Short mmCIF file of C-alpha atoms in Angstrom, two decimals:
data_model
loop_
_atom_site.label_atom_id
_atom_site.label_comp_id
_atom_site.label_asym_id
_atom_site.label_seq_id
_atom_site.Cartn_x
_atom_site.Cartn_y
_atom_site.Cartn_z
CA ASN A 1397 0.00 0.00 0.00
CA ALA A 1398 1.89 3.05 -1.30
CA GLY A 1399 -0.42 5.77 0.11
CA VAL A 1400 0.34 9.07 -1.64
CA THR A 1401 3.11 9.11 -4.25
CA GLN A 1402 4.58 12.27 -5.76
CA THR A 1403 6.75 12.47 -8.85
CA PRO A 1404 9.30 13.83 -9.41
CA LYS A 1405 10.97 14.22 -6.01
CA PHE A 1406 13.40 16.85 -7.24
CA ARG A 1407 13.38 19.20 -10.21
CA VAL A 1408 15.37 22.22 -11.32
CA LEU A 1409 13.77 24.59 -13.81
CA LYS A 1410 14.79 27.76 -15.54
CA THR A 1411 12.56 30.81 -15.34
CA GLY A 1412 9.77 30.56 -17.90
CA GLN A 1413 9.85 26.78 -18.27
CA SER A 1414 6.79 24.68 -17.59
CA MET A 1415 6.39 21.45 -15.68
CA THR A 1416 3.83 19.17 -14.09
CA LEU A 1417 3.94 17.50 -10.70
CA LEU A 1418 2.02 14.25 -10.45
CA CYS A 1419 0.29 13.00 -7.34
CA ALA A 1420 -1.20 9.52 -7.12
CA GLN A 1421 -3.09 7.96 -4.21
CA ASP A 1422 -4.28 4.39 -3.83
CA MET A 1423 -6.60 4.85 -0.84
CA ASN A 1424 -9.73 5.74 -2.81
CA HIS A 1425 -9.82 9.15 -1.13
CA GLU A 1426 -12.32 11.65 -2.49
CA TYR A 1427 -10.36 14.78 -1.62
CA MET A 1428 -6.91 15.76 -2.80
CA TYR A 1429 -4.76 18.82 -2.14
CA TRP A 1430 -1.60 20.60 -3.18
CA TYR A 1431 0.33 22.57 -0.56
CA ARG A 1432 3.62 24.44 -0.74
CA GLN A 1433 6.12 24.87 2.06
CA ASP A 1434 8.61 27.71 2.14
CA PRO A 1435 11.46 28.14 4.66
CA GLY A 1436 10.27 29.36 8.05
CA MET A 1437 6.65 28.93 7.09
CA GLY A 1438 4.00 26.34 7.45
CA LEU A 1439 2.24 24.74 4.53
CA ARG A 1440 -0.06 26.86 2.41
CA LEU A 1441 -2.87 25.46 0.29
CA ILE A 1442 -2.52 26.04 -3.46
CA HIS A 1443 -5.48 24.13 -4.95
CA TYR A 1444 -7.67 21.27 -3.93
CA SER A 1445 -10.21 18.87 -5.39
CA VAL A 1446 -13.33 17.31 -3.90
CA GLY A 1447 -13.76 14.77 -6.65
CA GLU A 1448 -12.94 13.68 -10.16
CA GLY A 1449 -13.28 16.54 -12.58
CA THR A 1450 -13.58 19.26 -9.90
CA THR A 1451 -10.92 21.65 -8.61
CA ALA A 1452 -10.92 24.78 -6.48
CA LYS A 1453 -8.48 27.51 -5.47
CA GLY A 1454 -6.78 27.57 -2.13
CA GLU A 1455 -4.87 30.33 -0.38
CA VAL A 1456 -2.05 30.81 -2.94
CA PRO A 1457 -3.30 29.67 -6.39
CA ASP A 1458 -1.65 32.25 -8.65
CA GLY A 1459 0.78 30.81 -11.19
CA TYR A 1460 -0.51 27.24 -10.83
CA ASN A 1461 -3.10 25.11 -12.57
CA VAL A 1462 -4.45 21.73 -11.57
CA SER A 1463 -6.42 18.89 -13.04
CA ARG A 1464 -8.12 15.81 -11.69
CA LEU A 1465 -9.13 13.65 -14.61
CA LYS A 1466 -9.02 10.45 -12.56
CA LYS A 1467 -9.99 10.01 -8.93
CA GLN A 1468 -6.58 8.69 -7.95
CA ASN A 1469 -4.50 11.41 -9.65
CA PHE A 1470 -4.09 15.12 -9.02
CA LEU A 1471 -1.75 17.11 -11.25
CA LEU A 1472 -0.14 20.46 -10.43
CA GLY A 1473 1.12 22.50 -13.37
CA LEU A 1474 3.40 25.49 -13.61
CA GLU A 1475 2.96 27.12 -17.03
CA SER A 1476 5.77 29.65 -16.72
CA ALA A 1477 7.94 29.02 -13.69
CA ALA A 1478 9.23 31.92 -11.60
CA PRO A 1479 11.93 31.98 -8.89
CA SER A 1480 9.16 32.74 -6.34
CA GLN A 1481 7.82 29.25 -7.01
CA THR A 1482 10.96 27.65 -5.61
CA SER A 1483 9.51 25.58 -2.80
CA VAL A 1484 8.73 22.12 -1.50
CA TYR A 1485 5.39 20.91 -2.78
CA PHE A 1486 3.26 18.44 -0.87
CA CYS A 1487 0.32 16.52 -2.16
CA ALA A 1488 -2.21 15.14 0.29
CA SER A 1489 -5.48 13.24 0.26
CA SER A 1490 -8.34 12.56 2.67
CA TYR A 1491 -11.68 10.85 3.06
CA SER A 1492 -14.85 12.90 3.13
CA GLY A 1493 -16.93 10.89 5.53
CA SER A 1494 -15.95 11.56 9.15
CA SER A 1495 -18.76 12.97 11.29
CA SER A 1496 -16.32 14.48 13.77
CA GLY A 1497 -14.35 16.52 11.28
CA ALA A 1498 -11.29 14.35 11.84
CA ASN A 1499 -10.56 13.56 8.22
CA VAL A 1500 -6.81 13.26 8.56
CA LEU A 1501 -4.69 14.30 5.62
CA THR A 1502 -2.26 11.70 4.31
CA PHE A 1503 0.73 13.45 2.77
CA GLY A 1504 3.14 12.47 0.06
CA ALA A 1505 6.89 12.71 0.65
CA GLY A 1506 7.18 16.10 -1.05
CA SER A 1507 8.70 17.42 -4.28
CA ARG A 1508 11.52 19.93 -4.10
CA LEU A 1509 11.37 22.42 -6.96
CA THR A 1510 14.06 24.99 -7.69
CA VAL A 1511 13.50 27.71 -10.27
CA LEU A 1512 16.66 29.49 -11.41
CA ALA B 636 -4.98 37.98 10.25
CA GLN B 637 -2.88 35.07 11.47
CA LYS B 638 -5.22 32.19 12.15
CA ILE B 639 -2.66 29.88 13.73
CA THR B 640 0.19 31.21 15.84
CA GLN B 641 3.11 29.19 17.11
CA THR B 642 5.25 31.54 19.15
CA GLN B 643 8.20 29.23 19.81
CA PRO B 644 10.50 29.07 16.77
CA GLY B 645 12.76 26.58 18.57
CA MET B 646 12.83 24.58 21.76
CA PHE B 647 15.57 22.56 23.41
CA VAL B 648 14.64 19.85 25.90
CA GLN B 649 16.53 17.15 27.77
CA GLU B 650 15.68 13.58 26.90
CA LYS B 651 12.94 12.07 29.10
CA GLU B 652 11.55 15.46 30.06
CA ALA B 653 8.03 16.51 29.12
CA VAL B 654 7.64 19.33 26.60
CA THR B 655 4.77 21.64 25.72
CA LEU B 656 4.53 23.22 22.27
CA ASP B 657 2.27 26.25 22.13
CA CYS B 658 -0.44 26.90 19.58
CA THR B 659 -3.10 29.61 19.58
CA TYR B 660 -5.77 29.97 16.95
CA ASP B 661 -8.33 32.47 15.78
CA THR B 662 -11.71 31.62 14.31
CA SER B 663 -15.32 32.72 14.57
CA ASP B 664 -16.63 29.39 13.30
CA PRO B 665 -18.03 27.29 16.18
CA SER B 666 -17.15 24.11 14.30
CA TYR B 667 -13.46 23.60 13.79
CA GLY B 668 -10.75 21.03 14.20
CA LEU B 669 -7.17 21.30 15.38
CA PHE B 670 -4.36 19.05 14.20
CA TRP B 671 -0.73 18.55 15.07
CA TYR B 672 1.74 17.23 12.53
CA LYS B 673 5.38 16.25 12.93
CA GLN B 674 7.95 16.83 10.21
CA PRO B 675 11.28 15.05 10.81
CA SER B 676 14.41 16.03 8.93
CA SER B 677 13.49 13.53 6.21
CA GLY B 678 10.66 15.88 5.28
CA GLU B 679 7.47 13.84 5.46
CA MET B 680 4.41 15.10 7.34
CA ILE B 681 3.22 12.74 10.07
CA PHE B 682 -0.17 13.18 11.75
CA LEU B 683 0.01 13.12 15.54
CA ILE B 684 -3.27 14.13 17.14
CA TYR B 685 -6.65 15.77 16.49
CA GLN B 686 -9.09 17.78 18.63
CA GLY B 687 -12.56 18.79 17.50
CA SER B 688 -14.13 21.97 18.84
CA TYR B 689 -17.01 20.06 20.40
CA ASP B 690 -14.87 17.37 22.00
CA GLN B 691 -15.33 17.48 25.77
CA GLN B 692 -12.16 15.62 26.62
CA ASN B 693 -8.62 16.55 25.68
CA ALA B 694 -7.29 14.25 22.97
CA THR B 695 -4.55 11.77 23.79
CA GLU B 696 -2.51 9.47 21.54
CA GLY B 697 0.19 7.53 23.34
CA ARG B 698 2.81 10.00 24.57
CA TYR B 699 1.00 12.90 22.88
CA SER B 700 -1.78 14.86 24.45
CA LEU B 701 -3.50 18.05 23.44
CA ASN B 702 -4.14 20.68 26.11
CA PHE B 703 -7.27 22.26 24.64
CA GLN B 704 -8.37 25.51 26.28
CA LYS B 705 -11.27 26.70 24.20
CA ALA B 706 -11.85 30.00 25.99
CA ARG B 707 -8.21 30.93 25.49
CA LYS B 708 -8.21 29.57 21.93
CA SER B 709 -5.17 27.49 22.60
CA ALA B 710 -4.34 23.92 21.64
CA ASN B 711 -0.93 23.09 23.04
CA LEU B 712 0.76 19.79 22.28
CA VAL B 713 2.27 17.97 25.23
CA ILE B 714 4.86 15.26 24.66
CA SER B 715 5.58 13.19 27.73
CA ALA B 716 8.91 11.45 28.34
CA SER B 717 10.61 12.94 25.29
CA GLN B 718 12.87 10.76 23.14
CA LEU B 719 15.70 11.60 20.75
CA GLY B 720 13.42 10.62 17.87
CA ASP B 721 11.05 13.42 18.81
CA SER B 722 13.51 15.96 17.39
CA ALA B 723 11.62 17.49 14.45
CA MET B 724 9.49 20.41 13.29
CA TYR B 725 6.00 20.43 14.73
CA PHE B 726 3.09 22.16 13.05
CA CYS B 727 -0.27 23.11 14.47
CA ALA B 728 -3.08 23.36 11.91
CA MET B 729 -6.76 24.23 11.91
CA ARG B 730 -9.72 23.53 9.68
CA GLU B 731 -12.86 25.64 9.87
CA GLY B 732 -16.24 24.08 9.29
CA TRP B 733 -17.32 20.49 9.58
CA SER B 734 -17.86 19.27 6.09
CA GLY B 735 -16.12 19.44 2.78
CA ALA B 736 -12.46 19.55 2.05
CA GLN B 737 -9.82 19.71 4.77
CA LYS B 738 -8.51 23.16 3.95
CA LEU B 739 -5.96 23.28 6.71
CA VAL B 740 -4.27 26.49 7.79
CA PHE B 741 -0.86 25.82 9.30
CA GLY B 742 1.22 27.69 11.82
CA GLN B 743 4.87 28.50 11.19
CA GLY B 744 6.07 25.55 13.21
CA THR B 745 8.30 24.91 16.20
CA ARG B 746 11.63 23.15 15.82
CA LEU B 747 12.07 20.79 18.77
CA THR B 748 15.51 19.47 19.64
CA ILE B 749 15.88 16.72 22.22
CA ASN B 750 19.29 16.65 23.88
CA PRO B 751 20.71 13.38 25.27
#
């Protein structure tokens, strides 16, 4: 049982290049999320999805696009990378069904992106 | 406005001592949940403990307990009998509302170092 898998784990881009981060989960979770973590800061939500074919903006969505064509996959795209997007990106997933609000996020291992 | 505040950037504790990591939060939603996550140097995010706003008892999970003081809007993490493996970053996070996606807001984290 792999849980949440992110690829690639590391990537270096030049300013203006594009790339896609892939997140895959095998837990049949309805909800998926992309967060970014910058030094000295906690995680901030970029985009999230409550089901196949649906996405929504989080706290810091500018410069990113997402797609969820299949329930198990959530893609994060950077169309024109900027140095400000240098960060560690975390994908996460969760169930939708807890009555107590305790739908714990399961995180991937993170993807470190550097934009030069 | 900062929704989650962790005022201790770093803490140093002797092995086997108990440690309290502070977390205060701000919300006007009566339904909310509070989470603590651990991030070791390897980078993954590990769920530790959860407290719902309507929970009457403080949450406990093994050596972890959550000192929930609703009137003060604080949710401090207590680690009893600290171990060297507890050295890590610790994040407090909050979700507002009871249904839908887990749009967590994270604090800036506290770096805990356990000294032998």
